CSV table of C-alpha atoms in Angstrom, one decimal:
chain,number,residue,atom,x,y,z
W,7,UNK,CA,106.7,127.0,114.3
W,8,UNK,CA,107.7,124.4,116.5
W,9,UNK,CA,110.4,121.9,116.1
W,10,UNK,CA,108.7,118.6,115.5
W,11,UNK,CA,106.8,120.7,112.5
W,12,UNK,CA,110.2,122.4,111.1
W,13,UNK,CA,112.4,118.8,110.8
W,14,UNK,CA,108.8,117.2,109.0
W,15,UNK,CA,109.1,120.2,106.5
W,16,UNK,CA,112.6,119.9,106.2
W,17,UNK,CA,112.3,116.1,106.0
W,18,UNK,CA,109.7,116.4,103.5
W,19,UNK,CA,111.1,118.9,101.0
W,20,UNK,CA,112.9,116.8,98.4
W,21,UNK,CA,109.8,114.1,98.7
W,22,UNK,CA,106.4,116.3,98.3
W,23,UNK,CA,105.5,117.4,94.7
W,24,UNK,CA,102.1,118.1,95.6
W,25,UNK,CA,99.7,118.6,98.9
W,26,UNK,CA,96.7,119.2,97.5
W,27,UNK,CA,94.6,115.8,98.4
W,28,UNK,CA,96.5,115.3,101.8
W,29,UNK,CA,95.1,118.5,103.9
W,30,UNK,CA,96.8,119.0,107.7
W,31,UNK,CA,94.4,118.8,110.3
W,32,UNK,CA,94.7,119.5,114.4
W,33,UNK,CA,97.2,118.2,115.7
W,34,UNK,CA,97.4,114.8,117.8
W,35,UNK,CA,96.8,115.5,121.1
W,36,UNK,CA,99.9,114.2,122.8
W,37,UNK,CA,103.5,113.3,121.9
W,38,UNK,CA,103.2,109.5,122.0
W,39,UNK,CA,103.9,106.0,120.2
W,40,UNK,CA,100.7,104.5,118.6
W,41,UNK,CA,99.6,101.0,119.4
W,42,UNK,CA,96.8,100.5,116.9
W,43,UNK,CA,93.8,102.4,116.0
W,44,UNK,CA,90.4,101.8,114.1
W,45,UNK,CA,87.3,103.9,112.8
W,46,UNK,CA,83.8,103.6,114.0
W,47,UNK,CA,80.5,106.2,113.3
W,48,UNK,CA,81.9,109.4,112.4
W,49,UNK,CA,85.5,109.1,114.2
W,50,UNK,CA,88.0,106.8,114.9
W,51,UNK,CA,89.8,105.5,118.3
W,52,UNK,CA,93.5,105.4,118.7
W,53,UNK,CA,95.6,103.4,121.3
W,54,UNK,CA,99.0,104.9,122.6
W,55,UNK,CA,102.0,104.5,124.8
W,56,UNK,CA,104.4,106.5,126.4
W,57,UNK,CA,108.3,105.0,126.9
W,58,UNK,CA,108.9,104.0,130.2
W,59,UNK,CA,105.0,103.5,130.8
W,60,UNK,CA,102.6,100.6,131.0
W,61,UNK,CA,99.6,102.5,130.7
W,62,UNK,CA,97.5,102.6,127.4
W,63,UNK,CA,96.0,105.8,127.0
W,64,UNK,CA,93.1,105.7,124.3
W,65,UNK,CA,91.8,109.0,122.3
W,66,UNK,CA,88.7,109.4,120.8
W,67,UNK,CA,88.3,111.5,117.2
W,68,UNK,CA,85.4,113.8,116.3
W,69,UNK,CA,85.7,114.5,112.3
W,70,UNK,CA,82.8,117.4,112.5
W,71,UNK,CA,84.9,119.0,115.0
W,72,UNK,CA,88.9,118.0,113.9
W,73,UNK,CA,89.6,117.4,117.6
W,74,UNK,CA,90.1,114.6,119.6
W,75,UNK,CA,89.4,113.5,123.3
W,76,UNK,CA,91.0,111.5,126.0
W,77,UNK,CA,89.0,108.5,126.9
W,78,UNK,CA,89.5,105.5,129.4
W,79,UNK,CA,92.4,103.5,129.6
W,80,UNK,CA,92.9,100.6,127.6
W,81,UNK,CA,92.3,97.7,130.6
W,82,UNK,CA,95.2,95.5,129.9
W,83,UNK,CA,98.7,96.8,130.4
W,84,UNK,CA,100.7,93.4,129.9
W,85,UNK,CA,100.4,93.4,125.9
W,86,UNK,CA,103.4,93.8,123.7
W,87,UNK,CA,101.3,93.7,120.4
W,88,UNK,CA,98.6,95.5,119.4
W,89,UNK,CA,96.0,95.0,116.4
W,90,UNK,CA,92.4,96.2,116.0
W,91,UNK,CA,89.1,95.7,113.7
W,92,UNK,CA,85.8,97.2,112.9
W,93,UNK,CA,82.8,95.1,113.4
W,94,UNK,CA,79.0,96.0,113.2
W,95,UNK,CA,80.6,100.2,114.2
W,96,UNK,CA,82.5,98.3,116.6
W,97,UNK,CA,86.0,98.1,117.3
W,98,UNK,CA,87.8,95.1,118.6
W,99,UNK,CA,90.8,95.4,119.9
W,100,UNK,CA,93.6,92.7,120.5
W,101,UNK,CA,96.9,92.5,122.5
W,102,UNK,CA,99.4,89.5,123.2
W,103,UNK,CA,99.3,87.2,125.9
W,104,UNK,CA,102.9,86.4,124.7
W,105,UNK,CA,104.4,83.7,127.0
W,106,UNK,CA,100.9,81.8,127.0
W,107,UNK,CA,101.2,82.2,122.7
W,108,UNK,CA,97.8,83.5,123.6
W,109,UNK,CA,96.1,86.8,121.8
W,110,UNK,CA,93.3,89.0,124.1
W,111,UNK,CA,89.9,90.9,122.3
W,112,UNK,CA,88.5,93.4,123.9
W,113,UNK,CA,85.1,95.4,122.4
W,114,UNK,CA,85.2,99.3,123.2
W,115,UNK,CA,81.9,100.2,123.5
W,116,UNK,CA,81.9,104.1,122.4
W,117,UNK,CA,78.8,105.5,123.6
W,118,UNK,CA,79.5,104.3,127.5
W,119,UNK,CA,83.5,104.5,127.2
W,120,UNK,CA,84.0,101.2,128.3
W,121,UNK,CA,86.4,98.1,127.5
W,122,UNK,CA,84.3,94.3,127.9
W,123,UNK,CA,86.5,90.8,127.2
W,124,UNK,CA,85.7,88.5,124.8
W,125,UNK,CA,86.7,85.3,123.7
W,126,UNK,CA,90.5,85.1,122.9
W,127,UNK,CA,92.3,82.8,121.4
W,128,UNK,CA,95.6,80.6,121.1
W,129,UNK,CA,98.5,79.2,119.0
W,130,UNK,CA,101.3,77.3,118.9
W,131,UNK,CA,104.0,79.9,119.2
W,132,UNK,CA,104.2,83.5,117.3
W,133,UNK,CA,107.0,83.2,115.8
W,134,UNK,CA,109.9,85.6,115.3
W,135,UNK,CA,109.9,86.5,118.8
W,136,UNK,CA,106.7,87.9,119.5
W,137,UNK,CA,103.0,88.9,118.6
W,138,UNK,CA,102.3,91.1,115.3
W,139,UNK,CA,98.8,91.0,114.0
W,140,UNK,CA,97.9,92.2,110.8
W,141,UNK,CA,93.7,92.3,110.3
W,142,UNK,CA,91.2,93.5,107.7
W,143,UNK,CA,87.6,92.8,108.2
W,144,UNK,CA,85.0,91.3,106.2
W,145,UNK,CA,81.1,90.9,105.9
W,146,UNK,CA,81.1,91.3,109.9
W,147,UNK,CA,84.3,88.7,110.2
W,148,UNK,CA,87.3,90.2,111.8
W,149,UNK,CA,90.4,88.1,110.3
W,150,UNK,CA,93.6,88.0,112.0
W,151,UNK,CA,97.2,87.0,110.6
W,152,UNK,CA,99.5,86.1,113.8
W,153,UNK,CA,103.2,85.5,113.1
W,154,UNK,CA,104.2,82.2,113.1
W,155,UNK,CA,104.6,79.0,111.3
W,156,UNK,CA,101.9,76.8,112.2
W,157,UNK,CA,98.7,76.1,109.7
W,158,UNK,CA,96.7,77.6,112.6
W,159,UNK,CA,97.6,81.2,112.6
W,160,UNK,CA,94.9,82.7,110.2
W,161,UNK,CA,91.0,82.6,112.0
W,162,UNK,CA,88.1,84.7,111.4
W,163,UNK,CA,86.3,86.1,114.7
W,164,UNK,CA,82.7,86.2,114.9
W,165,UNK,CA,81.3,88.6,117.0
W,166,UNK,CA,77.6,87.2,117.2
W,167,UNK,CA,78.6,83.7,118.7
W,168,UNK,CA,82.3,85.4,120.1
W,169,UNK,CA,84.5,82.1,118.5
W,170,UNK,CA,87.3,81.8,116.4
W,171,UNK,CA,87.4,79.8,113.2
W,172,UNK,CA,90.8,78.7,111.6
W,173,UNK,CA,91.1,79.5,108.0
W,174,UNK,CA,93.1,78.3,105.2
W,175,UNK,CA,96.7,78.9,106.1
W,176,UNK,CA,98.6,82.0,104.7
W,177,UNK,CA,100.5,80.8,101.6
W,178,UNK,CA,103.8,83.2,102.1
W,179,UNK,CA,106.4,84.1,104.7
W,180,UNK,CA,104.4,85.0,107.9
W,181,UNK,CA,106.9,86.6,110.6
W,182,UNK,CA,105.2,89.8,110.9
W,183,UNK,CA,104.9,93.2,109.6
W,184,UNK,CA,101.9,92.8,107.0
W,185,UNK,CA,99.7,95.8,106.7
W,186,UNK,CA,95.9,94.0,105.8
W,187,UNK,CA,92.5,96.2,104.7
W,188,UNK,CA,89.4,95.0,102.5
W,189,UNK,CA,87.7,96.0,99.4
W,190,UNK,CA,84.8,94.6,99.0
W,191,UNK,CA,84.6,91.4,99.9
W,192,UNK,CA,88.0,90.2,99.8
W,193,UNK,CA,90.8,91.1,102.3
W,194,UNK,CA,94.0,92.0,100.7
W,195,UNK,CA,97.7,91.6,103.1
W,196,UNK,CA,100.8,93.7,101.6
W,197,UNK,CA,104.2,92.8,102.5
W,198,UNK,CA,105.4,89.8,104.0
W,199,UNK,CA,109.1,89.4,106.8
W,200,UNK,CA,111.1,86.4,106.7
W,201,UNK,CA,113.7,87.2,109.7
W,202,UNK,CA,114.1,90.5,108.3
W,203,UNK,CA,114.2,90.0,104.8
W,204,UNK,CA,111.3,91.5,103.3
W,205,UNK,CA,109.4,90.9,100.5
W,206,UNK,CA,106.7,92.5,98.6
W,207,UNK,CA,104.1,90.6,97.3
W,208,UNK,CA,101.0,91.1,97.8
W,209,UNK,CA,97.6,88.4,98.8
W,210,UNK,CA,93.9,88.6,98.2
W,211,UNK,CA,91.9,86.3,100.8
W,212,UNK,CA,88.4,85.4,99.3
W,213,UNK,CA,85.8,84.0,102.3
W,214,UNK,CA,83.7,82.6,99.8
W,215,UNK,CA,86.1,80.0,98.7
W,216,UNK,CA,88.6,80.1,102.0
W,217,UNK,CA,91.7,80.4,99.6
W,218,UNK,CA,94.4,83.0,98.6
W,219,UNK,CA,95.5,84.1,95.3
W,220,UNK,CA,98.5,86.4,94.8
W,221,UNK,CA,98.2,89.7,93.1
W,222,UNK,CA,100.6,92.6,91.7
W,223,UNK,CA,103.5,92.9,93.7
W,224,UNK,CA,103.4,96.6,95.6
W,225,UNK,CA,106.1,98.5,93.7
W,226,UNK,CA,108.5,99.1,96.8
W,227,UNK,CA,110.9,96.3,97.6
W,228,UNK,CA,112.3,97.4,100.4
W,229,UNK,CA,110.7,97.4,104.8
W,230,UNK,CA,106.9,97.3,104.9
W,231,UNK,CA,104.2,99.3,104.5
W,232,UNK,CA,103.4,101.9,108.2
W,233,UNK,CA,100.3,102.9,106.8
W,234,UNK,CA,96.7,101.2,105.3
W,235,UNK,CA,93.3,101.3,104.8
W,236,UNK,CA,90.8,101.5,102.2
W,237,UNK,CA,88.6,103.9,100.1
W,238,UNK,CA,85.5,102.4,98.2
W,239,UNK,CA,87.1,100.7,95.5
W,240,UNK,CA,90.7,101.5,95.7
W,241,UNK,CA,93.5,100.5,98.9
W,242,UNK,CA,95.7,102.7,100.1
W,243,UNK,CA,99.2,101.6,101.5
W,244,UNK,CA,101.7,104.2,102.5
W,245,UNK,CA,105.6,103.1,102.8
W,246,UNK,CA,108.2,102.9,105.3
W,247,UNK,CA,110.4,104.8,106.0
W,248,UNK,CA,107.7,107.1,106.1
W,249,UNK,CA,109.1,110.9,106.9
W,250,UNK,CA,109.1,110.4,102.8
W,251,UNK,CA,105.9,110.4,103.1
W,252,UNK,CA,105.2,107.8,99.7
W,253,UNK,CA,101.9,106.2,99.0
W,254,UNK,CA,100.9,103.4,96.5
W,255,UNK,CA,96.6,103.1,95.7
W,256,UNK,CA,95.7,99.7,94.3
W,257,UNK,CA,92.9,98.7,92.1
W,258,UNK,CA,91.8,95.3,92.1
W,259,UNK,CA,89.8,95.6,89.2
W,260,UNK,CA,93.2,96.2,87.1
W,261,UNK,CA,95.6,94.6,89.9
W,262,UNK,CA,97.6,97.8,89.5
W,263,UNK,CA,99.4,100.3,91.9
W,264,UNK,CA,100.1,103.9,91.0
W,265,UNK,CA,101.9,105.9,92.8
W,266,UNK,CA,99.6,109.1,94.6
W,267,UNK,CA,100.7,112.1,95.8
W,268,UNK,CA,103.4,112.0,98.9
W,269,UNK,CA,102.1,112.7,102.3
W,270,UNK,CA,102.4,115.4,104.2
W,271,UNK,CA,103.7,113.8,107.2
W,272,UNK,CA,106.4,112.7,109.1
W,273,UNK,CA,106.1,109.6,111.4
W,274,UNK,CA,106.1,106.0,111.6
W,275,UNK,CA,104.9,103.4,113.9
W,276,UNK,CA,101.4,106.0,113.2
W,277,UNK,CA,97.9,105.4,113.0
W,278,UNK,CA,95.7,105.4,109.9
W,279,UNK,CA,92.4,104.6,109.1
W,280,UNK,CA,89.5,105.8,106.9
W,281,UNK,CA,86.3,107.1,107.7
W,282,UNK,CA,83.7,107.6,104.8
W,283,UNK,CA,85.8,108.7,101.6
W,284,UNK,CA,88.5,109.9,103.4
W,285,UNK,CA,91.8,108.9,105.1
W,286,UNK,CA,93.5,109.6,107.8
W,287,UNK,CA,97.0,109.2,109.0
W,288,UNK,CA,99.4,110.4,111.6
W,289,UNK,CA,101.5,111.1,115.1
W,290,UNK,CA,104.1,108.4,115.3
W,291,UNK,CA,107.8,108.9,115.7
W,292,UNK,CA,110.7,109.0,112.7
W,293,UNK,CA,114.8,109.7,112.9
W,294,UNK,CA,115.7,112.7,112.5
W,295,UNK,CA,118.9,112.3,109.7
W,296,UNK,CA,121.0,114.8,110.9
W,297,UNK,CA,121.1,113.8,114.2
W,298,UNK,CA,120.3,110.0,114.8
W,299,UNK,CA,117.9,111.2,117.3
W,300,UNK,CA,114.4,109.9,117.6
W,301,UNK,CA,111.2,112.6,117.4
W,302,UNK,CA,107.8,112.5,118.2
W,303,UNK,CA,105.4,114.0,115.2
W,304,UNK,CA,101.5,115.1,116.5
W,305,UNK,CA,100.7,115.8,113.0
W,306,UNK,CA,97.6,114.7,111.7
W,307,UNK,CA,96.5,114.8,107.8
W,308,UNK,CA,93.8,113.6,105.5
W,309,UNK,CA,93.4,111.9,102.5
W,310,UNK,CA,90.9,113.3,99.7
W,311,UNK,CA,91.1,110.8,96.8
W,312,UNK,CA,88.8,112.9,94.3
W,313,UNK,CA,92.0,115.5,94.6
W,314,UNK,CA,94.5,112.6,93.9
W,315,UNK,CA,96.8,113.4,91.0
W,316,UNK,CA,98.6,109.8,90.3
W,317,UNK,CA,101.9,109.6,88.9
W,318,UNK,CA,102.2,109.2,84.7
W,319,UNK,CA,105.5,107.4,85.5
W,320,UNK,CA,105.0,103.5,85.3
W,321,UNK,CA,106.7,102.0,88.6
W,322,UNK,CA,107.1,98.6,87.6
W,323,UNK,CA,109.2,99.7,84.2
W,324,UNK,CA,112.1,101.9,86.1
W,325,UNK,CA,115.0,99.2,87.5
W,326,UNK,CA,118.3,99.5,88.1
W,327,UNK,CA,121.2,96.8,87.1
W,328,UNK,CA,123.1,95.1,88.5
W,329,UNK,CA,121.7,94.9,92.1
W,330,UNK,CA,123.5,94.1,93.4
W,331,UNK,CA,125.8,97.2,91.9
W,332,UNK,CA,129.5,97.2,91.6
W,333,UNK,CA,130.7,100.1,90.4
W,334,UNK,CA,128.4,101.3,87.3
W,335,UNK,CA,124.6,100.7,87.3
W,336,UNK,CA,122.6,101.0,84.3
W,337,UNK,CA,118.9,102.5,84.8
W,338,UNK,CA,116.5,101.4,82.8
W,339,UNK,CA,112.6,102.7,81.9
W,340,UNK,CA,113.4,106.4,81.5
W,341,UNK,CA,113.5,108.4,78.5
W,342,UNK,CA,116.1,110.7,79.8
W,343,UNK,CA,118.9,111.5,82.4
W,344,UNK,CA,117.2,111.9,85.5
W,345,UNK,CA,117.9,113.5,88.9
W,346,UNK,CA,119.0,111.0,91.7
W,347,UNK,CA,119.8,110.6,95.6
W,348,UNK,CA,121.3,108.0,97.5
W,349,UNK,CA,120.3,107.6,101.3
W,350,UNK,CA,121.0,105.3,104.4
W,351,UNK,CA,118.8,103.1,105.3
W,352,UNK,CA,118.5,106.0,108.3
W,353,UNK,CA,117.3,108.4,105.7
W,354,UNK,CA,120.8,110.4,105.8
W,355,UNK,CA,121.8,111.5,102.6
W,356,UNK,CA,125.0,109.9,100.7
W,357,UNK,CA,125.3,112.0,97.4
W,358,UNK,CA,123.0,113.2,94.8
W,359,UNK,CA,123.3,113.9,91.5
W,360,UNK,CA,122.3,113.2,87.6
W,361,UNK,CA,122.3,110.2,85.7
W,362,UNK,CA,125.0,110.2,82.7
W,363,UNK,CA,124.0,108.3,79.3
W,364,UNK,CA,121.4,106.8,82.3
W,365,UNK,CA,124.2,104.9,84.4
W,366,UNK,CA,125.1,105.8,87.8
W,367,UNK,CA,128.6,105.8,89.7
W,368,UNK,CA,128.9,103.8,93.1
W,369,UNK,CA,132.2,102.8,93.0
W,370,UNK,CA,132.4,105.5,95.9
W,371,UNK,CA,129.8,103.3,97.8
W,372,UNK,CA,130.5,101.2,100.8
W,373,UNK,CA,129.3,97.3,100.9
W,374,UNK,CA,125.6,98.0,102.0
W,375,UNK,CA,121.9,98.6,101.6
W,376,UNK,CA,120.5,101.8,100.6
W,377,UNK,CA,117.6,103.7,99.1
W,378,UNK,CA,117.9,105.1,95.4
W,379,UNK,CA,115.3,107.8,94.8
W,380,UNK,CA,115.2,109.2,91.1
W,381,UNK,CA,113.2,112.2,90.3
W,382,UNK,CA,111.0,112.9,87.8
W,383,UNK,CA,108.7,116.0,86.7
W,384,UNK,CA,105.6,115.1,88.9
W,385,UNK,CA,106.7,112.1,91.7
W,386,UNK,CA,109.7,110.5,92.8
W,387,UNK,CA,110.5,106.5,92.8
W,388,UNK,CA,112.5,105.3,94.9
W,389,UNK,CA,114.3,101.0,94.9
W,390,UNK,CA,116.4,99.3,97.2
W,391,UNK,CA,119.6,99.1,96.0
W,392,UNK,CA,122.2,96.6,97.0
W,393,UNK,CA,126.2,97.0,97.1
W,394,UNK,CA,128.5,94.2,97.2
């Protein structure tokens, strides 16, 4: 077993209580970092770099086969910021023309292997330093969210007349790191970053009316989500950091989450997509805890949601107070005393232990953030906690 595959399972151990739905499949070609990545037909396309290179190397996946291929180069090699979308089978790609506050599209053509311009577009700044782009796609509309602060940043492409269309502007914090996908016909964005505080609430974009009503908060309330896409009626949003491997599915029917089964892999900064009723995620890079040091992950796994066994514990009801703690927290929405770990916001672990008449000591704890994971039968929950 190789090294990248022993610190996963070791990284995973304590998270995992079941693998059943997520199934491992080949491995990514290539130690890399993942740009962006998007389905089309019966595969998907994912965009890479390498640290220290410009070039972006682009690999093609075959699902009949589980392997992947090597395709041409990604034209543009100036782009900071990468974001993609499916339209008509075809997938748009676009990347930052940052000191223009400009954004490049590109349509990969799959059956030729080839990369043709279209239309870009521009803004007034991006905001928080540089370009992030979070998309979802929509009756043949590609919609892009740019950071920034402007009313301009939303538009909808159109890839029969190649134009953008500004949309109603995004109603919440908008300096990067949303994760977007689409049910239906609405387009949903998790997460939003105000200079690195995060929040997480949770939008629903309807193109019927142009306007945006907020829906059930994702459960985590800490970073953003690394992973997204959708599955017939359900989305799917796994969690940074992600070696934990947690994933939320929402129903917009009920505007609930529930907590599904942990993920079997190891990485962030990954790809993920879905391609008929399955998902895919994977490949990536995550800190290993013991050591600081940054590893590269090639694994590759897949989501079956008919195998999905979602967690009887009810997210929204297990809190801890105060957060910010002092020395004694109280937890509240559990029936019993409960197994618990404290970790770094580097995933290194502080103490663990049990929950007594369901308060925790952290007098021990240094002024800080850090991630409270409680255990129960089935799943594991984890909340941000704060000491002051």
């Amino acid at each position: 077993m190789n090294t990248v595959k022993l610190i996963c399972i070791l990284l995973l151990s304590f998270s995992c209580f079941s693998q059943d739905a997520w199934q491992p499949l080949s491995d990514f070609p290539t130690e890399t970092r993942i740009k962006t990545s998007f389905a089309v037909s019966d595969g998907a396309i994912v965009l890479t770099s390498i640290d220290g290179s410009a070039v972006i190397n682009v690999y093609a996946y075959d699902v009949s086969s589980d392997s992947w291929e090597q395709k041409a180069d990604f034209p543009y090699l100036l782009g900071n910021g990468f974001t993609s979308f499916t339209l008509n089978d075809e997938g748009y790609v676009m990347c930052d023309d940052e000191p223009n506050f400009s954004v490049f599209i590109w349509k990969y053509n799959a059956l030729a292997d080839t990369w043709e311009p279209k239309t870009g577009t521009s803004y007034s700044d991006f905001g928080f330093g540089g370009f992030y782009g979070a998309t979802f796609a929509i009756n043949n509309l590609g919609y892009l969210l740019v950071s920034g602060h402007s009313s301009e940043h939303f538009k909808a492409y159109d890839p029969i007349s190649d134009s953008w269309t500004v949309k109603a502007s995004y109603p919440s914090y908008n300096d990067g790191y949303q994760s977007g996908f689409s049910i239906g016909d609405k387009g949903y964005f998790a997460y939003n970053n105000d200079n690195f505080s995060y929040y997480n609430e949770f939008w629903e974009y309807d193109p019927t009316s142009d306007g945006w009503t907020r829906k059930a908060d994702v459960p985590m309330d800490f970073f953003s989500p690394d992973a997204s896409f959708s599955i017939g009626d359900y989305g799917y949003v796994g969690m940074y950091p992600m070696y934990q491997g947690q994933f939320y599915r929402y129903s917009p029917t009920q505007d609930i989450w529930e907590s599904i089964e942990n993920c079997g892999y190891g990485g962030t900064n990954n790809f993920s997509f879905s391609i008929g009723d399955f998902g895919y995620v994977g490949s990536g890079v995550f800190q290993d805890p013991s050591t600081g040091n940054t590893v590269f992950s090639r694994e590759v796994w897949k989501l079956d949601p008919d195998l999905l066994s979602v967690s009887e514990n009810e997210l929204d009801t297990v809190f801890v107070t105060p957060n910010p703690a002092k020395d004694i927290i109280s937890v509240s929405g559990i029936n019993e005393n409960v197994g618990y770990e404290i970790y770094s916001l580097n995933g290194v672990l502080i103490s663990k232990g049990q929950t007594m008449n369901k308060t925790i000591n952290t007098s021990y704890l240094s002024v800080g953030v850090y991630i409270l994971k409680f255990t129960f039968e089935k799943s594991s929950n984890y909340l941000k906690l704060v000491k002051n």
